[in-house]
Short mmCIF file of C-alpha atoms in Angstrom, two decimals:
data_model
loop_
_atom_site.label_atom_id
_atom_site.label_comp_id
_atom_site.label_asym_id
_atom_site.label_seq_id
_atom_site.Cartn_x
_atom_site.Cartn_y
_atom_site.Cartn_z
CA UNK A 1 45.20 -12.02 -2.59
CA UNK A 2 48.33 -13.78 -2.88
CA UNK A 3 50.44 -11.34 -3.44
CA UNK A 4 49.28 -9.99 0.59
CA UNK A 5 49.29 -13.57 1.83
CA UNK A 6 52.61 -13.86 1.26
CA UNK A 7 53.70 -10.72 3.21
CA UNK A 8 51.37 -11.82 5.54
CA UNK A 9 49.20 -8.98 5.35
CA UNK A 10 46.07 -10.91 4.79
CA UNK A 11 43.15 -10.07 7.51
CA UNK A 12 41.59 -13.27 9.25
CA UNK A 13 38.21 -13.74 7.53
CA UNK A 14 36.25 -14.32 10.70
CA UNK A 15 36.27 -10.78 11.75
CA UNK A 16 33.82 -9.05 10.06
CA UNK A 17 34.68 -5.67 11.23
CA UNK A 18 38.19 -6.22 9.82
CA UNK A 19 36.57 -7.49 6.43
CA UNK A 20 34.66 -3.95 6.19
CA UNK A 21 37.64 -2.00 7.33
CA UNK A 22 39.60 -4.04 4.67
CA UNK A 23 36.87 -3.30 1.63
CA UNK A 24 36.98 0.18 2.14
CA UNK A 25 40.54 0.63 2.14
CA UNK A 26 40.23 -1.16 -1.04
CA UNK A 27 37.24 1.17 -2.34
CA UNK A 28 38.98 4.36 -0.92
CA UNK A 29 42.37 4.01 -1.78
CA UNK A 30 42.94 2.19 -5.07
CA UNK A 31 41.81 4.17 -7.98
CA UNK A 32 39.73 2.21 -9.83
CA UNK A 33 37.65 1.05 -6.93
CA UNK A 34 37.17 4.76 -5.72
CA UNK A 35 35.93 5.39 -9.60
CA UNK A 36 33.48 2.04 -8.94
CA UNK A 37 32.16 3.76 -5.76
CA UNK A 38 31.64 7.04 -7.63
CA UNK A 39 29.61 6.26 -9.96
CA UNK A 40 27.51 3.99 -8.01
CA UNK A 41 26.95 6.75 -6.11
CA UNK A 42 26.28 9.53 -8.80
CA UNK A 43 23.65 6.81 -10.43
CA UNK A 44 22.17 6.75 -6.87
CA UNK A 45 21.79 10.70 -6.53
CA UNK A 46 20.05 10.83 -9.72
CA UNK A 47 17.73 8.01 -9.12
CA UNK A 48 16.91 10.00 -5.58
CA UNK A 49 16.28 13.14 -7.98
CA UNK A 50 13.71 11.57 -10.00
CA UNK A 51 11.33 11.42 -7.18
CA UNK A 52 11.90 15.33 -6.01
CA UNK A 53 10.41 16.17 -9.78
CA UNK A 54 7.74 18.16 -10.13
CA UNK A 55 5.88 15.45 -11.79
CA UNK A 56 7.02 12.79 -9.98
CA UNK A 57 5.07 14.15 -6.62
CA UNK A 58 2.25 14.92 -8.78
CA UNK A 59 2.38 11.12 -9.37
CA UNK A 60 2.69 10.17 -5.96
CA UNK A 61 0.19 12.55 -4.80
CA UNK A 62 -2.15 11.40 -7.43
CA UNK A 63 -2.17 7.73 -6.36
CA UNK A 64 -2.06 8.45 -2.61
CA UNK A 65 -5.28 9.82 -3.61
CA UNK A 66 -6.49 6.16 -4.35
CA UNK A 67 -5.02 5.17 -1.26
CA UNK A 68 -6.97 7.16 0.79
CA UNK A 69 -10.01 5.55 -0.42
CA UNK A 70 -8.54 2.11 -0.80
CA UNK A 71 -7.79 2.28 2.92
CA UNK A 72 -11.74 1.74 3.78
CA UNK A 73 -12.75 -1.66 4.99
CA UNK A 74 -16.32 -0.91 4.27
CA UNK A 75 -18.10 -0.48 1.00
CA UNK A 76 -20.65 1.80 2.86
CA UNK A 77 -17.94 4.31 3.74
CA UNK A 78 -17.07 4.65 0.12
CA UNK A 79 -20.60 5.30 -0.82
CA UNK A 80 -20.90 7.59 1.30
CA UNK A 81 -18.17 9.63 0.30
CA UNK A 82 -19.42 9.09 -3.68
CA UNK A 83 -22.80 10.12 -2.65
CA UNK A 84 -21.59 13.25 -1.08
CA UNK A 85 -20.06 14.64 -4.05
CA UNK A 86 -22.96 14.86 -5.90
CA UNK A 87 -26.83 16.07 -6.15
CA UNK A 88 -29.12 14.30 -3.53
CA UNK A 89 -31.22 12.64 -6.06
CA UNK A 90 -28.08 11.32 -7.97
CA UNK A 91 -28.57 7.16 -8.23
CA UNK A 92 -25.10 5.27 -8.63
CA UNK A 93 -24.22 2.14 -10.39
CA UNK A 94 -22.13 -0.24 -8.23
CA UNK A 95 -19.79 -2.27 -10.15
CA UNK A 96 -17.87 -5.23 -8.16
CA UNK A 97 -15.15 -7.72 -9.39
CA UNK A 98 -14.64 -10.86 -8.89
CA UNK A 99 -10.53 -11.02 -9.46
CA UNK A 100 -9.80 -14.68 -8.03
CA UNK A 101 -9.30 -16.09 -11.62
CA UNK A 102 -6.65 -13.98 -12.92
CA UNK A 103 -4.05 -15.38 -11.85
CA UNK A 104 -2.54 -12.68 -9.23
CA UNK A 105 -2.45 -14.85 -6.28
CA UNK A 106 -5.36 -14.29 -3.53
CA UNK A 107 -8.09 -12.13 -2.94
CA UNK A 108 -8.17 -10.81 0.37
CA UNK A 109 -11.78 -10.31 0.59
CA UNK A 110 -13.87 -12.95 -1.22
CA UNK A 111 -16.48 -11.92 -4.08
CA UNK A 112 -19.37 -13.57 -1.64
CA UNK A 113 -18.29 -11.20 0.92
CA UNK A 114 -18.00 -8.39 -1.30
CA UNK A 115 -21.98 -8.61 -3.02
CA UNK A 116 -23.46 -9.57 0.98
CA UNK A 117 -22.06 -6.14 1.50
CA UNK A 118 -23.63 -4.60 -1.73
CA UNK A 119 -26.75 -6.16 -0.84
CA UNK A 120 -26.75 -4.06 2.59
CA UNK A 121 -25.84 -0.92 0.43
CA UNK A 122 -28.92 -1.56 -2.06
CA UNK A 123 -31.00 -2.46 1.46
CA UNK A 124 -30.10 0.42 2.58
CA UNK A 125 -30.43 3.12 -0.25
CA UNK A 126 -32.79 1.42 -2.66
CA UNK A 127 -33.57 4.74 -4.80
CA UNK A 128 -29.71 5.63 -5.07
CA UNK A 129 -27.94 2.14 -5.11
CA UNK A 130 -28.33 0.20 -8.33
CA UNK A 131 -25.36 -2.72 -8.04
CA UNK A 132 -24.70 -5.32 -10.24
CA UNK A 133 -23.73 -9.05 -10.12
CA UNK A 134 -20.16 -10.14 -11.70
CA UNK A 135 -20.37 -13.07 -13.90
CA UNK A 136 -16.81 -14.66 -14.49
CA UNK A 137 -17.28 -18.00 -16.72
CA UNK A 138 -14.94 -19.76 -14.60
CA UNK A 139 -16.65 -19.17 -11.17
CA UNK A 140 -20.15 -20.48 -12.93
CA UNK A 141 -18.09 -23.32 -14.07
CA UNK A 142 -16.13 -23.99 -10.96
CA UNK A 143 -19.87 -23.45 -8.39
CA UNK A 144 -22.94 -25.61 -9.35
CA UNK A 145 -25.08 -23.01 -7.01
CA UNK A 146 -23.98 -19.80 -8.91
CA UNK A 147 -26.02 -20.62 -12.03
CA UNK A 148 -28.64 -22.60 -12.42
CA UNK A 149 -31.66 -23.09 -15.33
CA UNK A 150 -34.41 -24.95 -17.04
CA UNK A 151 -35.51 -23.95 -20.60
CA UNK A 152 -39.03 -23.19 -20.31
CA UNK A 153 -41.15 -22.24 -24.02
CA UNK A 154 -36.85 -21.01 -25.66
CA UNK A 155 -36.73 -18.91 -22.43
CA UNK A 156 -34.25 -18.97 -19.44
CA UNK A 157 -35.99 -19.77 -16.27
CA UNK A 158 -33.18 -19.13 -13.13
CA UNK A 159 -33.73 -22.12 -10.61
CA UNK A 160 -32.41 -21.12 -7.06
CA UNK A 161 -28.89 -20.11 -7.46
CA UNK A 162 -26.63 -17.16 -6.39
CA UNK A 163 -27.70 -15.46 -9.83
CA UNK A 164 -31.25 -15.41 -9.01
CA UNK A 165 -30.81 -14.94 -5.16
CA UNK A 166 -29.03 -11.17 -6.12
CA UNK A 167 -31.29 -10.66 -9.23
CA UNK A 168 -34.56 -11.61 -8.34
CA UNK A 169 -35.01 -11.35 -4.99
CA UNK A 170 -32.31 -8.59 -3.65
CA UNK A 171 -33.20 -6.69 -7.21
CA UNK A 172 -29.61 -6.18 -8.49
CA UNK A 173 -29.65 -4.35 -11.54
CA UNK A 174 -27.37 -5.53 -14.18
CA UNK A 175 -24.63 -7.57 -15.42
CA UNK A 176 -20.61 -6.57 -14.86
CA UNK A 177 -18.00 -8.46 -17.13
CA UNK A 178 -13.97 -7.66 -17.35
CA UNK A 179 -12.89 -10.20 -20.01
CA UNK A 180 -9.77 -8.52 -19.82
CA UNK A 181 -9.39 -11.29 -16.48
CA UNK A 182 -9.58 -14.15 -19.49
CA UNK A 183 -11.57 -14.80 -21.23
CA UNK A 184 -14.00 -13.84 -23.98
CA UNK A 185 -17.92 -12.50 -23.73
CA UNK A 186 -19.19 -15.36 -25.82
CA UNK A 187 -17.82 -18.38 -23.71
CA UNK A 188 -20.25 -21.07 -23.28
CA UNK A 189 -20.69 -20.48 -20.11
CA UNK A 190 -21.94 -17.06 -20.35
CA UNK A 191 -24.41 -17.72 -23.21
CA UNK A 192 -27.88 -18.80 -21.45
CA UNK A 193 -26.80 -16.09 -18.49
CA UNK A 194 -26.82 -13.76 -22.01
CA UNK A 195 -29.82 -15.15 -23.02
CA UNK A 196 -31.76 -14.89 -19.37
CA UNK A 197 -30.68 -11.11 -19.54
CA UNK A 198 -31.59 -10.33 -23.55
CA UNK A 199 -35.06 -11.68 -22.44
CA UNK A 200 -35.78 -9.50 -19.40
CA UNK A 201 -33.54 -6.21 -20.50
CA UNK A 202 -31.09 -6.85 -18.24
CA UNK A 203 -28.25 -4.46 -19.41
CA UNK A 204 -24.94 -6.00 -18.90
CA UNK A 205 -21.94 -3.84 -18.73
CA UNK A 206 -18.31 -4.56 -19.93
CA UNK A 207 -14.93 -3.05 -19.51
CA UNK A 208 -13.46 -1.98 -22.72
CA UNK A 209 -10.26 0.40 -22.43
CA UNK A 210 -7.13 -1.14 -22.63
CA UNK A 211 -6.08 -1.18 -18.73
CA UNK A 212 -4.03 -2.16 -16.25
CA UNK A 213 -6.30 -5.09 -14.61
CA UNK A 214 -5.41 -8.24 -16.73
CA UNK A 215 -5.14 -11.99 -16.35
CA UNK A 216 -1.46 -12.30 -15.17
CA UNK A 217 -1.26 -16.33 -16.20
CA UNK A 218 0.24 -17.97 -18.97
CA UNK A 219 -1.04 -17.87 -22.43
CA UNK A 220 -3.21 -20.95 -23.32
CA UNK A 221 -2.89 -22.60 -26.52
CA UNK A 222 -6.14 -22.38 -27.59
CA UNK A 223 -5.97 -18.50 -27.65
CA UNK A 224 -3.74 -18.48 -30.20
CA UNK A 225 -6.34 -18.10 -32.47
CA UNK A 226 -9.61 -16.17 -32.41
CA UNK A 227 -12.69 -19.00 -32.34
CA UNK A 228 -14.85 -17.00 -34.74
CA UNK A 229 -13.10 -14.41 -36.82
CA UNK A 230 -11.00 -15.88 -39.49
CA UNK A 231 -8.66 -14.65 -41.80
CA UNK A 232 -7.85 -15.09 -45.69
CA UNK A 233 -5.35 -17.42 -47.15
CA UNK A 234 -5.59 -16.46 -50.57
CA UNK A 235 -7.95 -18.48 -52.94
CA UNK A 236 -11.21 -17.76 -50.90
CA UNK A 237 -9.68 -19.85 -48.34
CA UNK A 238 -9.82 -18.67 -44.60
CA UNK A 239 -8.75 -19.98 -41.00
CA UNK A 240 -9.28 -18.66 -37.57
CA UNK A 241 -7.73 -15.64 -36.99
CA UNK A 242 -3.47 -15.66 -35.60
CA UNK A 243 -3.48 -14.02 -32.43
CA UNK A 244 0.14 -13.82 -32.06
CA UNK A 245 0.75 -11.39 -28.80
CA UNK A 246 2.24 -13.64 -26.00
CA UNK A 247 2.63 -10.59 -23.76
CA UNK A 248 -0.11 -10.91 -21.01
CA UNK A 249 -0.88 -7.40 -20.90
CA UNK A 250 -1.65 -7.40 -24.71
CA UNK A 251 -2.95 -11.30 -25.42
CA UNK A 252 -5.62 -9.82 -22.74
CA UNK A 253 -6.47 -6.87 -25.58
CA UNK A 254 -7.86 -9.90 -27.79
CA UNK A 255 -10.61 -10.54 -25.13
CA UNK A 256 -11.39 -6.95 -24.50
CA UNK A 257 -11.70 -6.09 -28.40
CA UNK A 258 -15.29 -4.69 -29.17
CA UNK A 259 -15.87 -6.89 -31.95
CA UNK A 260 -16.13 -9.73 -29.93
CA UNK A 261 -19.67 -8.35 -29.32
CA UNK A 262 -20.69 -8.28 -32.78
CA UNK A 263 -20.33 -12.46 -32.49
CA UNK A 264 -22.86 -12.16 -30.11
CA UNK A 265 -25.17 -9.81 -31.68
CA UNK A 266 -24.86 -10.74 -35.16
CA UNK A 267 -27.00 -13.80 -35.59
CA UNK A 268 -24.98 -15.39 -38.38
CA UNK A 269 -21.59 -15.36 -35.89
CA UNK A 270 -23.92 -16.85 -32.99
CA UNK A 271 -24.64 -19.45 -34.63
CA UNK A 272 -21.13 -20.45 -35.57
CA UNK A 273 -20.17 -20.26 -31.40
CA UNK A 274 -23.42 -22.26 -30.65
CA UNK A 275 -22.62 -24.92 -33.12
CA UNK A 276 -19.57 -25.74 -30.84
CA UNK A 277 -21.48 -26.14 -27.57
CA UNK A 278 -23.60 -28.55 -25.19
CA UNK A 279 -26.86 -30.43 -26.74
CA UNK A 280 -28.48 -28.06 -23.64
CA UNK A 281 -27.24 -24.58 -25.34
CA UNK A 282 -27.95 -25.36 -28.74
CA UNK A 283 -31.76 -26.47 -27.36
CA UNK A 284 -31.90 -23.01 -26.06
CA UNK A 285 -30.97 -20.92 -29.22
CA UNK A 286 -32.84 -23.64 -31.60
CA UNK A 287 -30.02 -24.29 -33.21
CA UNK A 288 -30.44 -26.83 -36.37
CA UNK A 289 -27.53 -26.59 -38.21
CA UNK A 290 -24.63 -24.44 -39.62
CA UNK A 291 -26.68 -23.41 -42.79
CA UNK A 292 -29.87 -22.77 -40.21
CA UNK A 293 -30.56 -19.44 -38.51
CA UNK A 294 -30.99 -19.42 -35.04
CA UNK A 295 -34.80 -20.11 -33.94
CA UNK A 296 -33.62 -17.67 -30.97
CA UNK A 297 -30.52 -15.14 -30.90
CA UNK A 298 -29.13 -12.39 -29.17
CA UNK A 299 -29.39 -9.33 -30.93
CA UNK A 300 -31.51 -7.42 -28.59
CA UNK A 301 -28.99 -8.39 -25.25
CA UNK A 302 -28.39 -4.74 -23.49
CA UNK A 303 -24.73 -4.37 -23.87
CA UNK A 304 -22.79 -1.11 -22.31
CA UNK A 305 -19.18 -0.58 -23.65
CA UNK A 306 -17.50 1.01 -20.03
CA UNK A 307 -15.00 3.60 -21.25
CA UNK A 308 -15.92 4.30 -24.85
CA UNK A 309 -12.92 2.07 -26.15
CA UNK A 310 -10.67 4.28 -24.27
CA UNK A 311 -8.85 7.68 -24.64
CA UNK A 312 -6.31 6.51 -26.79
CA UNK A 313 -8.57 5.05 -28.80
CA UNK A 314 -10.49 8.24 -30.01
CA UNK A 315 -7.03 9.90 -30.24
CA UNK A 316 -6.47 6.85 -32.89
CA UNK A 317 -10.05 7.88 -34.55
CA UNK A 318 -8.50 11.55 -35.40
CA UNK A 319 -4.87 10.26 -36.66
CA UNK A 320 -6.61 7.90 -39.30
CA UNK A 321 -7.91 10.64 -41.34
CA UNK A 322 -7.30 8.90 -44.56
CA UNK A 323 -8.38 5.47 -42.85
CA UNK A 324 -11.75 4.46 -45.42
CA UNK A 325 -13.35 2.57 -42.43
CA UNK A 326 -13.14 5.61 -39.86
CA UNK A 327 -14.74 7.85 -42.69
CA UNK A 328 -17.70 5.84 -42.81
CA UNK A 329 -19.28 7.36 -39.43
CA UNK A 330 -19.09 10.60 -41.19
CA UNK A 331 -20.03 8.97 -44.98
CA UNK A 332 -22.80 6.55 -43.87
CA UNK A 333 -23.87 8.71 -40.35
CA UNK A 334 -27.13 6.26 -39.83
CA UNK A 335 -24.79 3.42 -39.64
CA UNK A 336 -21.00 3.81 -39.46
CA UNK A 337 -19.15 0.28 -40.93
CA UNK A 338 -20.91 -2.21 -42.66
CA UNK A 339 -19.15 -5.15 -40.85
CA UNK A 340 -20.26 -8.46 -42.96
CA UNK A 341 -20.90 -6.93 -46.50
CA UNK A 342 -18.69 -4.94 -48.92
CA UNK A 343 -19.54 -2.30 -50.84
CA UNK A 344 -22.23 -3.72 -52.86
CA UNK A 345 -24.30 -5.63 -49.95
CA UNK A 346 -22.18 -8.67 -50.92
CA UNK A 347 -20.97 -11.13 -47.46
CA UNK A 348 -17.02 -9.80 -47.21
CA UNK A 349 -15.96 -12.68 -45.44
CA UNK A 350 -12.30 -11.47 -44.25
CA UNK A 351 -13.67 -8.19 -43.65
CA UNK A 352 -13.46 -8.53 -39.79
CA UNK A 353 -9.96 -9.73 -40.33
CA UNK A 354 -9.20 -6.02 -41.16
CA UNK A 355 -11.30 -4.46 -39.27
CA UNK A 356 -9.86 -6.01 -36.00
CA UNK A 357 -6.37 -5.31 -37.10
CA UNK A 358 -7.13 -2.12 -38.24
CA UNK A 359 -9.83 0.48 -37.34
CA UNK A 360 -10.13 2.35 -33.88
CA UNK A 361 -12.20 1.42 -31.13
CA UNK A 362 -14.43 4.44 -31.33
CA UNK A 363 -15.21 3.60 -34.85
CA UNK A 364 -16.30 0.03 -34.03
CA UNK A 365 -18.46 0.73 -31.14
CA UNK A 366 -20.14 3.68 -32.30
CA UNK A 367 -20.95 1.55 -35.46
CA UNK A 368 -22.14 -1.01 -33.03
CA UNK A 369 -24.43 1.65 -31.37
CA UNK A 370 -26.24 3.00 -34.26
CA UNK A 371 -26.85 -0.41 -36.15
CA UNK A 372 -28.40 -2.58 -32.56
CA UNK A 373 -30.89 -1.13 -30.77
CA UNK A 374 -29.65 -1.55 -27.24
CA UNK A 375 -25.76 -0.93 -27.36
CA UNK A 376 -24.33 1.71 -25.17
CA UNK A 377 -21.65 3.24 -24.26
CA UNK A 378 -19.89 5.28 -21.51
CA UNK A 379 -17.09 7.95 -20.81
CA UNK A 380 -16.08 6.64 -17.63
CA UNK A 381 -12.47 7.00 -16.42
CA UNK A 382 -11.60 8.48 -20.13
CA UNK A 383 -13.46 11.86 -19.03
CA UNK A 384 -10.76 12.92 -16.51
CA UNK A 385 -8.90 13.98 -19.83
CA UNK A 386 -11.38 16.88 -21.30
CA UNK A 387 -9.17 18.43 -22.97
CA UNK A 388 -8.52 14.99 -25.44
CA UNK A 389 -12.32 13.90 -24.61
CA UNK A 390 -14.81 16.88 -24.66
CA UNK A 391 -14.30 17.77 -28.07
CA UNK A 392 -14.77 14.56 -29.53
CA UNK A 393 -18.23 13.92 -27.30
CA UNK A 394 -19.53 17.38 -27.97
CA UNK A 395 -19.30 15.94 -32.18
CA UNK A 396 -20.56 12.49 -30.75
CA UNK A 397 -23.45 14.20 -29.34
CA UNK A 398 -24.51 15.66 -32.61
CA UNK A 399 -25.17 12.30 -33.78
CA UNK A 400 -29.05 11.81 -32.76
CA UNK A 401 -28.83 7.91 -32.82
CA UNK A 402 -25.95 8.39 -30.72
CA UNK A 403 -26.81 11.16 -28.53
CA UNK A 404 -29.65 8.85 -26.93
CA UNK A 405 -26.70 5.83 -26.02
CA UNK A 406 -24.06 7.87 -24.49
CA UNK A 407 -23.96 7.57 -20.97
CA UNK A 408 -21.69 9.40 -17.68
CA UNK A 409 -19.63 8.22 -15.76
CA UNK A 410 -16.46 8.56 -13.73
CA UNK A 411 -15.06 5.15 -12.73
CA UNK A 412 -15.22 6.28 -8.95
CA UNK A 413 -12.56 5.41 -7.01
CA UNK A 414 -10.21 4.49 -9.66
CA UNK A 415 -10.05 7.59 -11.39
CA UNK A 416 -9.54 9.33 -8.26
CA UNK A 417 -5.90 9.75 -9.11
CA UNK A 418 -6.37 12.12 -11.75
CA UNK A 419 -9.37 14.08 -10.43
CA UNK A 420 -12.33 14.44 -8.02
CA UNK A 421 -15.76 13.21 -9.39
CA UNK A 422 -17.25 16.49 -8.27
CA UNK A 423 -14.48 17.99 -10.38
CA UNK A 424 -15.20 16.16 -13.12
CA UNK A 425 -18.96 16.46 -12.87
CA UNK A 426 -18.36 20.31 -13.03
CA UNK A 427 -15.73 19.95 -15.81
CA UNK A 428 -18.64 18.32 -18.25
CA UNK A 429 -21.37 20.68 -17.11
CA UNK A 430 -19.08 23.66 -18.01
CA UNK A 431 -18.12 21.63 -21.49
CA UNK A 432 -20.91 20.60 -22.63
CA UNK A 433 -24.72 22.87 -23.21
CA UNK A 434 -27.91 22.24 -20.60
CA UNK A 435 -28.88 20.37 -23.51
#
């Protein structure tokens, strides 16, 4: 620079066209800017070349796929397009979300919106549409009018509220959760809703596959440890469980995990959450005390487990062949893991310490299934794969406790970028016997 000031060869800086002509002399015509400019360049082509891959269009093609059906305004239009993929008597379940709490910035269509519309759909096709409500903790929380009870003889009666405007009276048919948004299946909040449904076999369905969707915020200091499971110090002294991931996409695994469920079916776990919360939720479970069982619990609450744990979860199930916990759906076939007692029916107190850290998701909820009465499960989304999944499910089947709690489906439209659901209807009917 001053080297060409001097010589007065300097270009005035308030021509821009002189300024570009001047930086590509530079670039062209010294050597090591013409190398620069090179292999800019050369990183460029190859970036280009990534997307004229085979598998790259595949890709693309695969989640245009979603995009066509994303592109509907109208829930009706992609019913209808579900509905003609499949038998004429075929009924649907019609999951919503309610995504506002997640922290990803604003909805553009509000949950309100979203269920008026479902209610048109169930209106509409009453023998095919079976939708359920979303319950977020945070919305019945944040809205006095979304849930609201008496306790009537230890029972949940719904006073007018949104819950029993969509249950009751437009006949909605379940339950959706997605913890996975933040927070965990047993918050306070949730309970008497829990309760409400145990008592009228209202089956409540909850995402379990470790996805995409996640709460996006900043990790809260009081999920730094679990609030139930603890974990051994040595001594036959415990604490609550370290939950060290600060990683939103995995701190969101600890609310997904499948044994969060057992704290609400197991009675003795119950009781430790309800010991923590309002003089108006222990009145409805009767609690007494920490030494006191629960006058009423939860261990007949309808739970399904949406996407079986996952497909890389049942992947995990056949790579711990020497795993001892995993070998107990084949050793104890009635029951799968004993989760509170060792070997000898004694209470293993840090046993779900391991467990958690430990065995596969497919273990866990099949274990769940066989010992409660009314856990389920489903293959949705995770049966696009049937070459990873059929083989597995065909075994699964064999299991006559389990055979009666394994339920299709396809996770319509999100799945759509891997296959068609009439593809993957067909795909199970060739895989699997009439039976």
């Amino acid at each position: 620079y001053q080297w060409l000031d001097t010589k007065h060869l300097l270009l005035p800086a308030s021509n821009s066209w002189l300024d570009a002509a001047f930086i590509a002399f530079v670039i062209l015509f010294i050597p090591s800017g013409r190398s620069f400019i090179l292999f800019l360049l050369s990183k460029l082509w190859s970036f280009i070349g990534i997307f004229s891959h085979q598998q790259s269009k595949e890709l693309m093609h695969r989640y245009l796929n979603i995009g066509r059906y994303a592109f509907h305004k109208q829930q009706a239009t992609i019913f209808g397009k579900l509905r003609a993929q499949y038998p004429a008597d075929t009924g649907f379940i019609l999951l919503p979300m309610d995504m506002e709490y997640m922290q990803a910035g604003k909805v553009k269509v509000s949950y309100h919106e979203q269920m008026k519309e479902l209610a048109t759909i169930k209106e509409n096709h009453p023998n095919q549409a079976y939708p359920f409500v979303f319950a977020d903790p945070r919305r019945l929380e944040e809205e006095s009018t979304h849930f609201q009870y008496a306790i009537l003889n230890g029972k949940v009666e719904l006073q007018k509220c949104f819950i029993k405007e969509y249950l009751e009276e437009y006949g909605f048919n379940g339950i959706k959760i997605y913890p996975a948004l933040g927070y965990y299946p047993f918050d306070e909040e949730l309970l008497p809703l829990w309760k409400y449904a145990a008592d009228k076999g209202i089956p409540i369905l909850t995402h379990c596959i470790r996805g995409t969707i996640f709460y996006r915020g900043k990790k809260k200091a009081s999920w730094n440890r679990h609030p139930v499971i603890e974990q051994a110090l040595g001594k036959n002294q415990y604490e609550p469980m370290l939950l060290p991931d600060m990683d939103p996409m995995f701190y969101s695994h600890q609310f997904t995990h499948p044994l969060n469920y057992l704290c609400l079916l197991e009675e003795k776990l119950l009781r430790k959450i309800i010991a923590t919360t309002s003089a108006k939720c222990q009145q409805l479970f009767g609690y007494s005390n920490s030494d006191t069982p629960l006058q009423y619990n939860l261990n007949h609450l309808k739970i399904c487990f949406g996407h079986f744990g996952g497909e890389d979860e049942w992947k995990r199930f056949f790579e711990r062949d020497r795993d001892n916990y995993s070998a107990q759906l084949v050793k104890q076939p009635e029951t799968g893991i004993s989760f509170l007692t060792d070997a000898n029916g004694k209470e293993a107190r840090g046993k779900l310490e391991i467990i958690w850290k430990n065995v596969d998701w497919y273990t866990i909820i099949c274990s769940l299934m066989m010992q409660y009465p009314n856990v389920y499960a489903d293959i949705s989304y995770i049966l696009h794969d049937e070459t990873s999944v059929l083989p597995l499910l065909k075994q699964t089947l064999q299991n006559k406790k389990l055979r009666e709690k394994v339920l299709y489906g396809t996770d319509f439209f999100v799945v759509r970028n891997h296959k068609s659901d009439r593809q993957m209807l067909a795909d199970m009917s060739f895989g699997l016997s009439p039976e």
